[in-house]
XYZ file of C-alpha atoms in Angstrom:
618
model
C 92.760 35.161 7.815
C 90.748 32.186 6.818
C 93.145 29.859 8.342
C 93.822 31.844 11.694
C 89.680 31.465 12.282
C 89.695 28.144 12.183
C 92.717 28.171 14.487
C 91.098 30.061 16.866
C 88.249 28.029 16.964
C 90.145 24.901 17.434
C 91.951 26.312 20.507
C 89.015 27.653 21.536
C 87.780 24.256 21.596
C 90.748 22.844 23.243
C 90.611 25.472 26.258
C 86.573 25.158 27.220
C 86.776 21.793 28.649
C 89.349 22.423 30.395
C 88.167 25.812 31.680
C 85.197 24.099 32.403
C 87.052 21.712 34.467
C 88.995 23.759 36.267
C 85.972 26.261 36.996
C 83.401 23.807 38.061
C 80.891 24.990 35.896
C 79.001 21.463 35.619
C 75.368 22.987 35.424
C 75.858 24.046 31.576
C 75.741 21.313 29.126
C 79.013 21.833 26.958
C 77.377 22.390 23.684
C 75.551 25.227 25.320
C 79.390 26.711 26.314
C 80.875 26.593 23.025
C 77.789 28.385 20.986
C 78.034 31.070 23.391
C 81.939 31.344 22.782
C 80.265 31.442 19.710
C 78.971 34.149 20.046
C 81.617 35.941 21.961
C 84.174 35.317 19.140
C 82.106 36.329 16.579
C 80.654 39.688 15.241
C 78.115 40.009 18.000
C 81.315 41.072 20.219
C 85.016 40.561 19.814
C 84.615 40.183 15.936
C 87.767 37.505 15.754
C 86.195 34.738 13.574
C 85.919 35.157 9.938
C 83.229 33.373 8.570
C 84.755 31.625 5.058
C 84.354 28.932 3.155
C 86.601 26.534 5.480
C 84.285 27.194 7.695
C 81.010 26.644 6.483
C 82.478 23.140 5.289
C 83.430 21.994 8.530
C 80.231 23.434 9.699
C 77.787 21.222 7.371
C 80.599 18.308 8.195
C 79.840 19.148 11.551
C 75.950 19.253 11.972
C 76.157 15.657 9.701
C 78.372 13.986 12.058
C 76.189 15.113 14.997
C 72.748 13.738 13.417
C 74.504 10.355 12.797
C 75.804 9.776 16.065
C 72.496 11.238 17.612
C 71.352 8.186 15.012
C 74.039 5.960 17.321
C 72.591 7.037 20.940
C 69.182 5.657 20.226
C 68.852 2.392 21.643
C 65.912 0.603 19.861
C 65.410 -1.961 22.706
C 63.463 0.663 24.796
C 60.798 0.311 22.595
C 60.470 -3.219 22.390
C 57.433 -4.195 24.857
C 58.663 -5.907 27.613
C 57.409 -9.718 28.505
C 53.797 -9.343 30.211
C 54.997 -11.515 32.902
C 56.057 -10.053 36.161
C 59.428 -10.945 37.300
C 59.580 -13.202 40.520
C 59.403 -10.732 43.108
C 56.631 -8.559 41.424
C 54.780 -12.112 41.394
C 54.793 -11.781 45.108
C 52.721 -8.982 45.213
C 50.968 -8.422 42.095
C 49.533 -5.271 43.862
C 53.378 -4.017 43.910
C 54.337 -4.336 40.453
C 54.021 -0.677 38.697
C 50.909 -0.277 37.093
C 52.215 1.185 33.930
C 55.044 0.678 32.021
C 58.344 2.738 30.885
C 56.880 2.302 26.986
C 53.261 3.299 27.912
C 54.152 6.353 30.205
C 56.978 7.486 27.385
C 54.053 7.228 24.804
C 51.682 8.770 26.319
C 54.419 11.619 27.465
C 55.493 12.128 23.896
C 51.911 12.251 22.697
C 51.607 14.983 24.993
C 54.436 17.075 23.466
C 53.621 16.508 19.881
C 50.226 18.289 20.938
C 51.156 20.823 22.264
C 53.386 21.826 20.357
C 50.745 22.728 17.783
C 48.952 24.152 19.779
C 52.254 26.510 20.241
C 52.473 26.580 16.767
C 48.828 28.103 16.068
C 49.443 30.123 19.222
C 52.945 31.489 18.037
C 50.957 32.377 14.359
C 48.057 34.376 15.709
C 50.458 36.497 17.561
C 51.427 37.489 14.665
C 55.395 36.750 16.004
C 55.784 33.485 13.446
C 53.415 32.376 10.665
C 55.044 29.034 9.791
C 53.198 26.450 12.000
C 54.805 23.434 10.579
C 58.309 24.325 11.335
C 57.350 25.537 14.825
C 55.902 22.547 15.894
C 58.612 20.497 14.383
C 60.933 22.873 16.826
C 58.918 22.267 19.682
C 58.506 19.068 19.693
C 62.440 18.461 19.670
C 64.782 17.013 22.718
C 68.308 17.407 23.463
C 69.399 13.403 23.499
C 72.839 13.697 24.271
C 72.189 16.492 26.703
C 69.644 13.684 28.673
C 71.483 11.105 28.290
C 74.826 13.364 29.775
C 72.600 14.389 32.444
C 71.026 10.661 33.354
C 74.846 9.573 33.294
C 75.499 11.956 35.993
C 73.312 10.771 38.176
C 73.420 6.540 37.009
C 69.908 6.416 35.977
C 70.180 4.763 32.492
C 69.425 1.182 34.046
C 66.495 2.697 36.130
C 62.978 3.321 35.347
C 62.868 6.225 35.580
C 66.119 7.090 33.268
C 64.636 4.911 30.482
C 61.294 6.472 30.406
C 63.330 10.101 30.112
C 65.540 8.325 27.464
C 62.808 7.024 25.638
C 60.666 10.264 25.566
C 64.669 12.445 24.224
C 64.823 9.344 21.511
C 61.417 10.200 20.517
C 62.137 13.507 20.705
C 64.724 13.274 18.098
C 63.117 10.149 15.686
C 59.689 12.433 14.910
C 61.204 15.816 14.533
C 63.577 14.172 11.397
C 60.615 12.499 10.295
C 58.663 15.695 10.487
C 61.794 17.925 8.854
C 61.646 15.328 6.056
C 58.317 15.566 5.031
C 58.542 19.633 6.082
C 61.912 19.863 3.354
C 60.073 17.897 0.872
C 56.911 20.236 0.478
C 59.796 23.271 0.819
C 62.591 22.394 -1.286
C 62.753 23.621 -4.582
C 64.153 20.247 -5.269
C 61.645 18.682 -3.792
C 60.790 15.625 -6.107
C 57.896 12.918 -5.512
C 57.736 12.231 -1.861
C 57.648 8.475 -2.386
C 61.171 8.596 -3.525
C 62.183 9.525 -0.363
C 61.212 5.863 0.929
C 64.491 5.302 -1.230
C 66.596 6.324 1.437
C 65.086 3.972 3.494
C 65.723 0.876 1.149
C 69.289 1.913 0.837
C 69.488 1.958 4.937
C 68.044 -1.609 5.143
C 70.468 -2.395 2.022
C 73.568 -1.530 4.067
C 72.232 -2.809 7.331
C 72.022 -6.229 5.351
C 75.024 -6.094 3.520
C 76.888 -5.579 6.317
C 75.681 -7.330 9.494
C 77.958 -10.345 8.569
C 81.257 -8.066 8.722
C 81.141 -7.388 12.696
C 81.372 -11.304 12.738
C 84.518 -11.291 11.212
C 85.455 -7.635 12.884
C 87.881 -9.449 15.726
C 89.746 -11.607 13.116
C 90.448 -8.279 10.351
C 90.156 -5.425 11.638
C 93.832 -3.528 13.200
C 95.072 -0.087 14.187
C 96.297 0.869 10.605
C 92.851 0.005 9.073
C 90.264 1.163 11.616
C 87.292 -1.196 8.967
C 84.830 -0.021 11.504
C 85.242 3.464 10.927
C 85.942 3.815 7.085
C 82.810 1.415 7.136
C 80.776 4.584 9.382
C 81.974 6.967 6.662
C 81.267 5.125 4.063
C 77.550 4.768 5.517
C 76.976 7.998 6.220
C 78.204 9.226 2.410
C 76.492 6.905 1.205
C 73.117 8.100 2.919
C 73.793 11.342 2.853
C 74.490 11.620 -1.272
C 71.030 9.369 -1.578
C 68.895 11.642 0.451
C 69.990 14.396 -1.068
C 69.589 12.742 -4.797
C 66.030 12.000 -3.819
C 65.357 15.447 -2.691
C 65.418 15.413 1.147
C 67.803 17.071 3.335
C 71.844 15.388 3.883
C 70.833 15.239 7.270
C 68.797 12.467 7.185
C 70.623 10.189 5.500
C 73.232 10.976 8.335
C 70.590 10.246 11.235
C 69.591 7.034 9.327
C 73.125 5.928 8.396
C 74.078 6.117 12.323
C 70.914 4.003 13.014
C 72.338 1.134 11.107
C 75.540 1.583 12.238
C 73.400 1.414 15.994
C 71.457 -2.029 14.427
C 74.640 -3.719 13.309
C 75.557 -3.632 17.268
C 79.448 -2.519 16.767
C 82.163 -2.754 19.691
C 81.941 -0.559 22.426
C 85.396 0.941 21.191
C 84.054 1.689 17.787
C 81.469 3.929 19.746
C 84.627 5.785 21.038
C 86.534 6.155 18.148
C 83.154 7.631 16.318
C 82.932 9.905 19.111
C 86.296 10.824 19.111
C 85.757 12.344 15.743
C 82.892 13.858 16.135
C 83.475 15.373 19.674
C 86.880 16.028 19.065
C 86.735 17.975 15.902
C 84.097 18.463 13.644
C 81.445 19.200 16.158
C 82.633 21.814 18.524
C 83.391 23.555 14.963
C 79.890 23.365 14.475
C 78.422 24.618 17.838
C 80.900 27.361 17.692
C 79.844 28.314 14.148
C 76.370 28.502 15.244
C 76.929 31.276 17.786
C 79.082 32.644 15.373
C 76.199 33.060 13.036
C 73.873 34.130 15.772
C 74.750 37.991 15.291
C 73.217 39.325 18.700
C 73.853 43.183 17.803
C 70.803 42.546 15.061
C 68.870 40.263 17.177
C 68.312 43.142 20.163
C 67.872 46.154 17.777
C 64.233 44.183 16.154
C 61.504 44.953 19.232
C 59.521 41.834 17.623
C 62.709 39.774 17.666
C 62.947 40.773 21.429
C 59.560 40.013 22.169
C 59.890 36.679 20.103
C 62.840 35.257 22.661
C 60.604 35.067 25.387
C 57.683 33.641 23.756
C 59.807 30.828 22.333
C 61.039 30.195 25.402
C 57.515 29.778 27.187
C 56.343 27.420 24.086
C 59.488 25.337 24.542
C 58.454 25.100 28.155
C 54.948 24.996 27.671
C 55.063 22.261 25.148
C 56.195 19.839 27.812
C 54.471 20.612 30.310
C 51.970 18.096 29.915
C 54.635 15.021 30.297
C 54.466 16.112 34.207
C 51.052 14.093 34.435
C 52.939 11.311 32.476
C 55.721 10.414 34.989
C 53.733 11.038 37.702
C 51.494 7.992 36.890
C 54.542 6.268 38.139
C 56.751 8.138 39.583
C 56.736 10.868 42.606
C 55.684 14.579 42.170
C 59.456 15.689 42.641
C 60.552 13.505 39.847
C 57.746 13.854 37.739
C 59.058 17.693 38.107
C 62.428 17.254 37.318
C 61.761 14.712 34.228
C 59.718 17.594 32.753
C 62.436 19.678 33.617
C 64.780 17.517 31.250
C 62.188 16.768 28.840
C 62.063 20.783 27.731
C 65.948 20.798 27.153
C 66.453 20.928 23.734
C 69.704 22.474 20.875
C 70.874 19.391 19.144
C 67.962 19.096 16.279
C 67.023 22.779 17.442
C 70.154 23.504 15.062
C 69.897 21.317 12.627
C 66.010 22.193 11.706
C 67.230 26.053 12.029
C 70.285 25.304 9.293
C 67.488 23.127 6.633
C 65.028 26.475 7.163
C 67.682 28.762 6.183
C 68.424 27.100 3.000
C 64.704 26.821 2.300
C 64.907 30.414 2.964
C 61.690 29.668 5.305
C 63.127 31.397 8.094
C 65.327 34.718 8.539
C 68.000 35.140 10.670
C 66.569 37.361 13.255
C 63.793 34.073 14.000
C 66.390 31.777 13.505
C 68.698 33.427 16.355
C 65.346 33.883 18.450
C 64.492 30.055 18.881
C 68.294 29.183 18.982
C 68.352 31.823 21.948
C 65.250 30.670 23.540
C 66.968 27.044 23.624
C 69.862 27.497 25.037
C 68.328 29.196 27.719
C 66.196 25.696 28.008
C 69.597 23.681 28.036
C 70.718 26.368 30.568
C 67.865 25.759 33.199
C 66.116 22.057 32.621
C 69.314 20.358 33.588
C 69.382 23.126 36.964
C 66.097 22.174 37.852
C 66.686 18.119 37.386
C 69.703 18.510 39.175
C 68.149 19.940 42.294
C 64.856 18.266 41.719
C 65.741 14.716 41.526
C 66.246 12.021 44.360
C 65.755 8.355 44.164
C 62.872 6.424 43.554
C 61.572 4.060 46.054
C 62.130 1.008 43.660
C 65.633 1.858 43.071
C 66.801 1.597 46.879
C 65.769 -2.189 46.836
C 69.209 -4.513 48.017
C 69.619 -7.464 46.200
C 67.934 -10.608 47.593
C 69.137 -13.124 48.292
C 67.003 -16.447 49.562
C 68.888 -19.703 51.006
C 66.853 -22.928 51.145
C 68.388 -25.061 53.694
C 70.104 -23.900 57.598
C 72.923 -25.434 58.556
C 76.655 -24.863 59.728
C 77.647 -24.039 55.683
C 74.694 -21.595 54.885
C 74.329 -19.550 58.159
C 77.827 -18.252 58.653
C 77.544 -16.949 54.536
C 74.231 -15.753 55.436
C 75.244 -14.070 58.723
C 78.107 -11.997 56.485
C 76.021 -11.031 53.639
C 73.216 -9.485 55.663
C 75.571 -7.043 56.399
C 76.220 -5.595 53.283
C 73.752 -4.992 50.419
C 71.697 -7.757 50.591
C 68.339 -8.576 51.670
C 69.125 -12.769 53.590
C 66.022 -14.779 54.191
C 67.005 -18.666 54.786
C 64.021 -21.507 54.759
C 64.136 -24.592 56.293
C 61.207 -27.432 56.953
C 64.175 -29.089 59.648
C 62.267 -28.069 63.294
C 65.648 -28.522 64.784
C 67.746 -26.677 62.682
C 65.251 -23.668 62.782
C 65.136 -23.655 67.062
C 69.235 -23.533 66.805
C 69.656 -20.706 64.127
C 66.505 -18.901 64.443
C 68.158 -16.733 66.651
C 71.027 -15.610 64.513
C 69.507 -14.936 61.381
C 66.184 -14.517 59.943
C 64.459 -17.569 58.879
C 61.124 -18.854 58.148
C 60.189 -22.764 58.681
C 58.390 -24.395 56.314
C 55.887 -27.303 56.261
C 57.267 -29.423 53.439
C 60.126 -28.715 50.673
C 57.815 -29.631 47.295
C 57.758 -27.109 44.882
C 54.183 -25.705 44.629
C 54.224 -24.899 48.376
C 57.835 -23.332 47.987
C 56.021 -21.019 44.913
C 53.396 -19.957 47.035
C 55.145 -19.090 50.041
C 57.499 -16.914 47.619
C 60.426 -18.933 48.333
C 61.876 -18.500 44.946
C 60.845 -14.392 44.708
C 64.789 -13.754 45.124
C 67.361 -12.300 42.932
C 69.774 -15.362 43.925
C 68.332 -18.420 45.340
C 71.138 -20.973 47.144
C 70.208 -24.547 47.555
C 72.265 -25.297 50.576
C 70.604 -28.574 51.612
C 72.625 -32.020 51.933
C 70.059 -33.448 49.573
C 71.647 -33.408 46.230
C 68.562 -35.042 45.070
C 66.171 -32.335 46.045
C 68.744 -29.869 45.445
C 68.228 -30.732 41.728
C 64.712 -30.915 41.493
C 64.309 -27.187 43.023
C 67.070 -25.825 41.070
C 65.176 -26.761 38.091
C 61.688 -25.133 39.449
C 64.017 -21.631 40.436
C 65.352 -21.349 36.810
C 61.600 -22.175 35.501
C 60.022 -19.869 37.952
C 62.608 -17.099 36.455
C 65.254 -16.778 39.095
C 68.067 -14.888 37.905
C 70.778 -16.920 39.620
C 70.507 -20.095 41.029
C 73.238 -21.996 43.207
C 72.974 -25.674 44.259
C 75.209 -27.525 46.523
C 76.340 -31.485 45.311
C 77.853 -33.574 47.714
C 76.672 -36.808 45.853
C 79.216 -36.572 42.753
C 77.019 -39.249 41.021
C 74.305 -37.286 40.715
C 75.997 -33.864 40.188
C 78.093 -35.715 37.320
C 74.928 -37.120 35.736
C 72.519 -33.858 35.644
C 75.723 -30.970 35.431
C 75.142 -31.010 31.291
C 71.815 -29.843 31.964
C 72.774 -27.440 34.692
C 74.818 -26.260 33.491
C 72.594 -25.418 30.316
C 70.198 -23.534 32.040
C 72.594 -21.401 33.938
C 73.055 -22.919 37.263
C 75.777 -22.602 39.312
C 76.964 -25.697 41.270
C 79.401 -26.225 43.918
C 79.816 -28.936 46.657
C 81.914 -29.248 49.831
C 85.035 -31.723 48.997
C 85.872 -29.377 45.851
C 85.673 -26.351 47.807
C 87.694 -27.700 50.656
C 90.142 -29.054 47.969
C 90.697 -25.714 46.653
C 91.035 -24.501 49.904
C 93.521 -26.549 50.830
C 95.506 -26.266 47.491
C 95.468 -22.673 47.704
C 97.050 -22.403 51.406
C 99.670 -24.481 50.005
C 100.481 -22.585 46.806
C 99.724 -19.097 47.625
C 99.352 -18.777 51.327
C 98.968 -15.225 51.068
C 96.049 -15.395 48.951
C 94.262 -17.725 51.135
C 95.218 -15.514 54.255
C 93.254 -12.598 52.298
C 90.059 -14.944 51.546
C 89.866 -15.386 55.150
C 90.556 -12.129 56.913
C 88.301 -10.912 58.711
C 89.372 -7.009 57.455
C 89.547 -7.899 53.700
C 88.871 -10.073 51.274
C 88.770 -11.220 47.284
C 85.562 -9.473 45.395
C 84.431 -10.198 41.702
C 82.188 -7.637 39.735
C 81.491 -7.352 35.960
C 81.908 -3.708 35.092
C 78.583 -2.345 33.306
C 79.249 0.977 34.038
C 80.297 3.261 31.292
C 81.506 5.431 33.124
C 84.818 3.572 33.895
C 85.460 2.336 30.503
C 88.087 2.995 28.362
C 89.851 4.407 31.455
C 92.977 3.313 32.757
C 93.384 1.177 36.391
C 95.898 3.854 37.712
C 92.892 6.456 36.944
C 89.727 4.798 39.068
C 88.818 7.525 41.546
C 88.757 4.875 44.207
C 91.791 2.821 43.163
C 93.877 3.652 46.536
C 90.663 1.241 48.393
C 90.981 -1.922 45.930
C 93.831 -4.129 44.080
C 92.810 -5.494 40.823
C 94.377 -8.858 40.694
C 92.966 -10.295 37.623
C 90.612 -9.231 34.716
C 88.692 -11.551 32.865
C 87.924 -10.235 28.768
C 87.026 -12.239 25.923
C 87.406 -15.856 27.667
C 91.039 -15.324 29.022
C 92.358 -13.562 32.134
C 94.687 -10.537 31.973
C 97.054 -9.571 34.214
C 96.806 -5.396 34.816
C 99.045 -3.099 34.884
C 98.448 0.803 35.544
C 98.027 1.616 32.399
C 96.020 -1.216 31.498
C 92.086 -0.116 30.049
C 88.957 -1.478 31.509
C 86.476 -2.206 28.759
C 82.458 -2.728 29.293
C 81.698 -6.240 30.361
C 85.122 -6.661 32.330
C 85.354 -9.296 35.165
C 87.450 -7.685 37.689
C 89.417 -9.837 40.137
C 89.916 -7.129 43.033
C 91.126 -7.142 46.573
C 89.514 -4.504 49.424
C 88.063 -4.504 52.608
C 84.873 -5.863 53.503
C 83.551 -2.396 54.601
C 84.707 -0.902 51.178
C 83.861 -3.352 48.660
C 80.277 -3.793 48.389
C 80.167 -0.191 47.435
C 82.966 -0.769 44.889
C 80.857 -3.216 43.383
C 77.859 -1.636 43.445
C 79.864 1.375 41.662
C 81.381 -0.661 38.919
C 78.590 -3.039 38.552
C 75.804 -0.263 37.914
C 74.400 -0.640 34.504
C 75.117 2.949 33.151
């Protein structure tokens, strides 16, 4: 019987993906689906899940594999404060640039929560419906990351914002609450030894994280299918933690959450992230969601009148708690946002859980409490993510086109600058040549300039561009403002050189601080060479209908996926991808991997949204 639970639960958790799937049901995180099969399976109705010591193994494998890759999601560069210096086209109009910051407005947000939530707490204990304030707050002041993070996916908003302040509120959400449970299992635990031991667990982290930064140097070089280093070396982290936390008194669980923040700090491959989550997602975890609704016996839960009465209450202070990060956003962002963001603020299970499984072994908490709050969250999960979903449209900063500036008009720039205006990008061309502006000023949009020296150029916010082309014959002067662009902070900068003696003398140095250089003989060389050796090619560069596109893929969404599975792969050809400083030649069942440079083929009406697609920093 023991062995035909656990087989039910793995085919359970085999079949709700793909029920999931094939019913649409997209507005219910997945974690949220499995506890209430959970539930379903278990003695609150069909009774088929045996609850054994298998079981509760996987289980407490299961909630220590989700803390440490919750550990992995957090990405510690949203904290870092950002240079005070506005970018180059915030310096245009200082009056533009957002008043306050992603950190600040995530701050203050969190702040917020952590206050009200004792105030929930105190309000929660003189109802008489829960008397421990400490753990109360500690559950209100939790966030779902993975469910955010899921959810920001969706909609590409991890690059915007807007995304990062929500991310960096749910990272926050999950970094206090384990501080909080640590200090809350401490003063509990009838194990509880000095609390400055507990700093122990820290040293060991920063131990490991020093031991082992030089090994992802050498991870290319050692590591192979039949060793997997990178995941033995995850294991090996999180025993490690785990047996130290729990030797110093604190709770496994920790040690798990810190041993995935080193693995986080020592920055491993993208692919190690997938293998992790392979594990996790694919086994040990649904176990554990399931086993929680399992536990959550709902035929005691509804015959307590307090219980009943508690579900709803939790639910308000779950709700209630982060309300206050609504007047957060909205210092930035608009009122529908700021809705929605609050919306996906109050989602919370993940830690939820894991605080309800440490109580239970403190014996803080009973089971009818425990099964209140875990009620009252999934019925957050159920409608913050409904609410963001239907709440949420773009911000006004996030519909800017890429711009693009070109500082000389003649018969090479205006044709490019013609074709580009077109598509998704912003074309403003300068030129201080009278002549040249009365013959193109009617084709595209350009502004004439007194004189070409630098200062003026700043201050007429020539060089507020995302790319900046020096298109002049001038290779002299070419140079001089190519320099000034990557000074001023241009992103990309690209300079024509038709005198080779200077472009061979200064390239070093261009080269060195990232500028892009191309003149007209090499171009028309290459031209020339390339109708020769692959006519067809060179046909395709030209067409009018299509054309030859490059994009670096920063979307996670498309990696790890195979060419023959791109939803749009009917619209493009990938010719070439670049990886690790050699080109490979794909196949269908080649994988694209993050940071990609794809070679592709489409039309000219289809690809800028292709690249915009791939490109998007998700």
């Amino acid at each position: 019987m023991n062995q035909l639970s656990l087989v039910i639960i793995l085919l359970a958790a085999l079949l709700i993906p793909l029920a999931m799937a094939r019913f649409k049901i997209t507005f219910l995180p997945t974690a949220v689906v499995e506890i209430i099969v959970g539930v379903i399976l278990g003695p609150s109705l069909l009774n088929l899940i045996q609850i054994n010591s298998t079981l509760d193994l996987l289980q407490n494998v299961g909630v220590i594999v989700l803390l440490f890759l919750s550990g992995m999601e957090i990405d510690f560069s949203l904290f870092k404060r950002r240079s005070t210096r506005l970018s180059p086209l915030e310096e245009k109009g200082k009056k533009q640039a957002p008043k306050y910051s992603v950190l600040t407005i995530a701050f203050l947000g969190y702040l917020s929560i952590i206050v009200m939530s004792i105030v929930m707490g105190v309000g929660l204990k003189l109802s008489g419906l829960f008397q421990d304030v400490f753990l109360s707050s500690i559950l209100f002041m939790t966030i779902s990351l993975g469910i955010v993070i899921a959810s920001l996916k969706e909609k590409e908003l991890l690059s915007r914002p807007f995304g990062q302040t929500i991310l960096l509120i749910a990272a926050l959400g999950e970094v206090v609450p384990m501080v909080g449970l640590t200090f809350y299992a401490s003063a509990y635990s009838p194990n509880s030894k000095s609390l400055w031991l507990i700093l122990l667990i820290l040293v060991a982290a920063a131990l490991l994280f020093w031991r082992f930064k030089p090994f992802f140097k050498l991870f290319d070089k050692i590591n192979k299918s039949t060793t997997q280093l990178d995941v033995r070396l995850a294991f090996f982290m999180i025993v490690t933690l785990v047996t130290v936390a729990e030797s110093v008194g604190a709770e496994g669980i920790l040690g798990a959450f810190l041993a995935g923040i080193v693995i986080k700090l020592l920055e491993p491959h993208e692919e190690t992230k997938v293998r992790l989550d392979s594990i996790g997602y694919g086994f040990f975890i649904p176990i554990f969601f399931m086993m929680s609704g399992v536990n959550l016996n709902l035929r005691q839960l509804i015959s307590h009148s307090q219980t009943l009465l508690m579900i709803p209450a939790i639910f308000g202070a779950y709700i209630i708690s982060k309300a206050l990060v609504y007047f957060a956003l909205k210092m930035r962002f608009k009122t529908s946002n700021a809705v929605a963001g609050t919306a996906m603020s109050a989602t919370t299970i993940t830690v939820v859980l894991a605080v309800l499984q440490v109580a239970r072994h403190l014996h803080q908490i009973n089971s009818q409490q425990s099964g209140a709050f875990l009620l009252a969250a999934i019925l957050t999960c159920v409608i913050g993510p409904l609410m963001f979903n239907k709440g949420y449209s773009a911000e006004t900063e996030d519909l800017k086109k890429t711009t693009v500036h070109f500082i000389g008009t003649n018969l090479t720039t205006v044709p490019v600058a013609q074709q580009l205006a077109k598509g998704w990008y912003d074309v403003t061309m300068y030129t201080n040549n009278q002549h040249n502006y009365r013959a193109f000023n009617s084709e595209v949009s350009i502004k004439l300039l007194d004189n070409m020296e630098t200062g003026f150029m700043v201050n007429q916010g020539v060089f507020d561009a995302d790319i900046v082309v020096m298109g002049q014959l001038n290779s002299k002067k070419n140079y001089e403002l190519a320099r000034a662009a990557k000074k001023y902070g241009v992103k990309r900068v690209i300079v024509r050189f038709e005198d080779r003696n200077i472009l061979n003398d200064k390239q070093s140095e261009l080269e060195s601080l990232g500028v892009e250089v191309y003149n007209t003989p090499d171009v028309n060389i290459s031209m020339l060479r390339s109708l020769i050796e692959a006519p067809s090619t060179m046909r395709l560069m030209t067409s009018t209908e299509a054309s030859v596109y490059e994009v670096a893929l920063r979307n996670s969404r498309y990696a790890d996926i195979q060419v023959r599975n791109i939803p749009f792969i009917d619209k493009i050809t990938i010719t070439q991808i670049y990886r690790d400083k050699r080109f490979i030649r794909p196949t269908g069942g080649t994988s694209l991997k993050l940071n990609d440079r794809i070679i592709f083929t489409s039309s000219k009406q289809q690809a800028p949204e292709v690249r915009r697609e791939l490109g998007k920093l998700n």
